[in-house]
Short mmCIF file of C-alpha atoms in Angstrom, two decimals:
data_model
loop_
_atom_site.label_atom_id
_atom_site.label_comp_id
_atom_site.label_asym_id
_atom_site.label_seq_id
_atom_site.Cartn_x
_atom_site.Cartn_y
_atom_site.Cartn_z
CA MET A 1 -3.18 6.53 6.55
CA GLU A 2 -5.31 7.52 3.71
CA TYR A 3 -4.37 8.02 0.24
CA ILE A 4 -6.68 9.06 -2.34
CA HIS A 5 -6.91 7.95 -5.63
CA LYS A 6 -8.81 9.23 -8.90
CA VAL A 7 -9.90 6.82 -11.52
CA HIS A 8 -8.36 7.66 -14.77
CA TYR A 9 -10.16 6.89 -18.33
CA TYR A 10 -7.43 4.66 -19.32
CA GLU A 11 -7.77 2.38 -16.14
CA THR A 12 -11.21 1.66 -17.28
CA ASP A 13 -12.15 -1.17 -19.47
CA LYS A 14 -14.31 -1.46 -22.51
CA MET A 15 -17.63 -1.61 -20.02
CA GLY A 16 -16.14 1.35 -18.63
CA ILE A 17 -15.34 -0.68 -15.05
CA THR A 18 -12.21 -0.30 -13.79
CA HIS A 19 -9.80 -2.75 -14.75
CA HIS A 20 -8.98 -5.20 -11.79
CA SER A 21 -4.90 -5.06 -12.40
CA ASN A 22 -5.31 -1.00 -11.74
CA TYR A 23 -6.09 -1.98 -7.95
CA ILE A 24 -2.77 -3.85 -7.59
CA ARG A 25 -0.80 -0.32 -8.84
CA TRP A 26 -3.07 1.83 -6.41
CA MET A 27 -1.95 -0.44 -3.23
CA GLU A 28 1.84 0.16 -4.37
CA GLU A 29 0.83 4.05 -4.53
CA ALA A 30 -0.74 3.85 -1.08
CA ARG A 31 2.15 1.86 -0.04
CA MET A 32 4.96 4.37 -1.20
CA ALA A 33 2.54 7.24 0.35
CA PHE A 34 2.67 5.18 3.60
CA LEU A 35 6.42 4.88 3.29
CA GLU A 36 6.94 8.23 2.92
CA THR A 37 4.50 9.70 5.62
CA MET A 38 6.75 7.62 8.03
CA GLY A 39 9.72 9.47 6.38
CA PHE A 40 11.31 6.85 4.40
CA HIS A 41 11.50 6.61 0.61
CA MET A 42 11.66 3.71 -1.49
CA LYS A 43 14.84 5.68 -3.05
CA GLY A 44 16.70 5.58 -0.34
CA PHE A 45 16.86 1.84 0.24
CA GLU A 46 17.41 1.97 -3.91
CA ASP A 47 20.49 4.03 -3.09
CA GLN A 48 21.94 1.76 -0.70
CA GLN A 49 21.43 -1.58 -2.83
CA VAL A 50 18.00 -2.79 -1.22
CA VAL A 51 15.17 -3.33 -3.07
CA CYS A 52 11.35 -4.62 -1.86
CA PRO A 53 9.84 -6.85 -4.20
CA VAL A 54 6.43 -8.17 -3.49
CA VAL A 55 6.05 -11.87 -2.38
CA SER A 56 2.14 -12.20 -2.64
CA VAL A 57 -0.95 -10.36 -3.30
CA GLN A 58 -4.51 -10.77 -2.43
CA CYS A 59 -7.74 -8.82 -3.39
CA GLN A 60 -11.22 -9.16 -2.68
CA TYR A 61 -13.06 -7.16 -4.83
CA LEU A 62 -16.50 -6.01 -3.58
CA GLN A 63 -17.96 -3.05 -5.65
CA THR A 64 -16.93 -1.78 -9.11
CA THR A 65 -15.23 2.12 -9.82
CA THR A 66 -15.36 3.93 -13.07
CA PHE A 67 -13.86 6.88 -14.52
CA ASP A 68 -13.72 9.77 -12.30
CA ASP A 69 -14.53 8.18 -8.92
CA GLU A 70 -11.92 9.21 -5.85
CA ILE A 71 -11.18 5.96 -4.40
CA LEU A 72 -9.87 6.63 -0.55
CA ILE A 73 -7.52 3.92 0.36
CA ALA A 74 -7.10 3.35 4.10
CA VAL A 75 -3.51 1.53 4.22
CA THR A 76 -2.47 -0.57 7.52
CA LEU A 77 0.69 -2.16 8.39
CA GLU A 78 -0.44 -5.70 9.16
CA ALA A 79 2.46 -7.45 9.89
CA TYR A 80 6.23 -7.08 10.14
CA THR A 81 9.01 -9.70 11.05
CA GLY A 82 12.33 -7.54 9.97
CA VAL A 83 12.77 -8.50 6.76
CA ARG A 84 9.29 -8.93 5.48
CA PHE A 85 5.74 -6.70 5.81
CA THR A 86 2.52 -7.29 4.84
CA MET A 87 0.06 -4.36 4.27
CA GLY A 88 -3.59 -3.93 4.71
CA TYR A 89 -5.57 -2.28 1.91
CA GLN A 90 -9.44 -1.52 2.18
CA MET A 91 -10.28 0.80 -0.82
CA TYR A 92 -13.54 3.17 -0.53
CA ASN A 93 -15.37 4.93 -3.29
CA ARG A 94 -15.67 8.86 -1.31
CA ALA A 95 -19.11 9.71 -3.52
CA ASN A 96 -21.11 6.82 -1.49
CA GLY A 97 -18.97 5.44 1.32
CA GLN A 98 -18.90 2.03 -0.07
CA LEU A 99 -16.26 -0.31 -0.11
CA VAL A 100 -14.98 -1.55 -3.34
CA LEU A 101 -11.97 -3.74 -2.04
CA SER A 102 -10.33 -5.31 0.74
CA GLY A 103 -6.79 -6.95 -0.33
CA SER A 104 -3.23 -7.17 1.72
CA SER A 105 0.36 -7.35 -0.26
CA THR A 106 3.28 -8.87 1.21
CA HIS A 107 6.98 -7.57 0.60
CA CYS A 108 10.33 -8.37 1.88
CA PHE A 109 13.94 -6.49 1.60
CA VAL A 110 16.64 -8.35 -0.07
CA ASP A 111 19.78 -6.88 -1.82
CA THR A 112 20.61 -6.33 -5.32
CA ALA A 113 22.15 -10.35 -5.24
CA GLY A 114 18.63 -11.51 -4.04
CA ARG A 115 19.90 -12.42 -0.30
CA PRO A 116 17.48 -11.28 2.31
CA VAL A 117 18.12 -8.05 4.26
CA ILE A 118 18.09 -7.97 8.39
CA LEU A 119 16.40 -4.26 8.74
CA ARG A 120 17.47 -4.47 12.23
CA ARG A 121 21.02 -4.11 11.37
CA ARG A 122 20.83 -2.50 7.81
CA PHE A 123 18.30 -0.08 8.37
CA PRO A 124 17.81 0.66 12.31
CA GLN A 125 15.48 3.62 12.50
CA PHE A 126 12.96 2.06 10.06
CA HIS A 127 13.17 -0.93 11.93
CA ARG A 128 12.16 0.86 15.25
CA THR A 129 9.23 2.76 13.61
CA MET A 130 7.69 -0.34 11.88
CA GLU A 131 8.01 -2.28 15.51
CA GLN A 132 6.19 0.93 17.33
CA ILE A 133 3.58 1.14 14.56
CA LEU A 134 2.65 -2.70 15.24
CA ALA A 135 3.09 -1.91 19.06
CA ASN A 136 0.64 1.14 19.13
CA GLY A 137 -2.06 -0.48 16.80
CA SER A 138 -1.55 2.64 14.78
CA GLY A 139 -1.14 0.63 11.76
CA GLN A 140 -4.94 -0.87 12.17
CA GLN A 141 -7.22 1.77 12.20
CA ALA A 142 -9.59 2.05 9.49
CA VAL A 143 -9.09 6.44 8.52
CA PHE A 144 -12.33 6.05 6.45
CA GLN A 145 -15.20 6.31 9.05
CA GLU A 146 -13.52 9.01 10.61
CA GLN A 147 -14.06 11.43 7.69
CA ASN A 148 -16.66 10.46 5.75
CA MET A 149 -19.53 8.47 7.55
#
């Protein structure tokens, strides 16, 4: 799945370069779009007293971005255990095709008391969809090359 983010002026620092913390926000934007594309919305989980905290984030910053750049974010499902999942992100500058960031984030599902939620039981359709994405390998496709290179 792909997601496009246009760099806002307020996301840049005094040097005119996107501040590094914004890339993590863009990961979240892209992850939410990924889930919505699958037919799931985080609000639906939260309505059932289930939240999805970040367990870890990894970023490798490769190129800078600046105000008004369009960033294409290729999102992939890298791992899913039934409680945790890891998303991969490849961010490209649409103007020149350069890879600007490679990263990942790992998340889990817990109830509001902090207890792990077993998705197979609590959200079986979500569980089946995540397993199917991994089984089909569709979580591993990089879409930028197909579109812009």
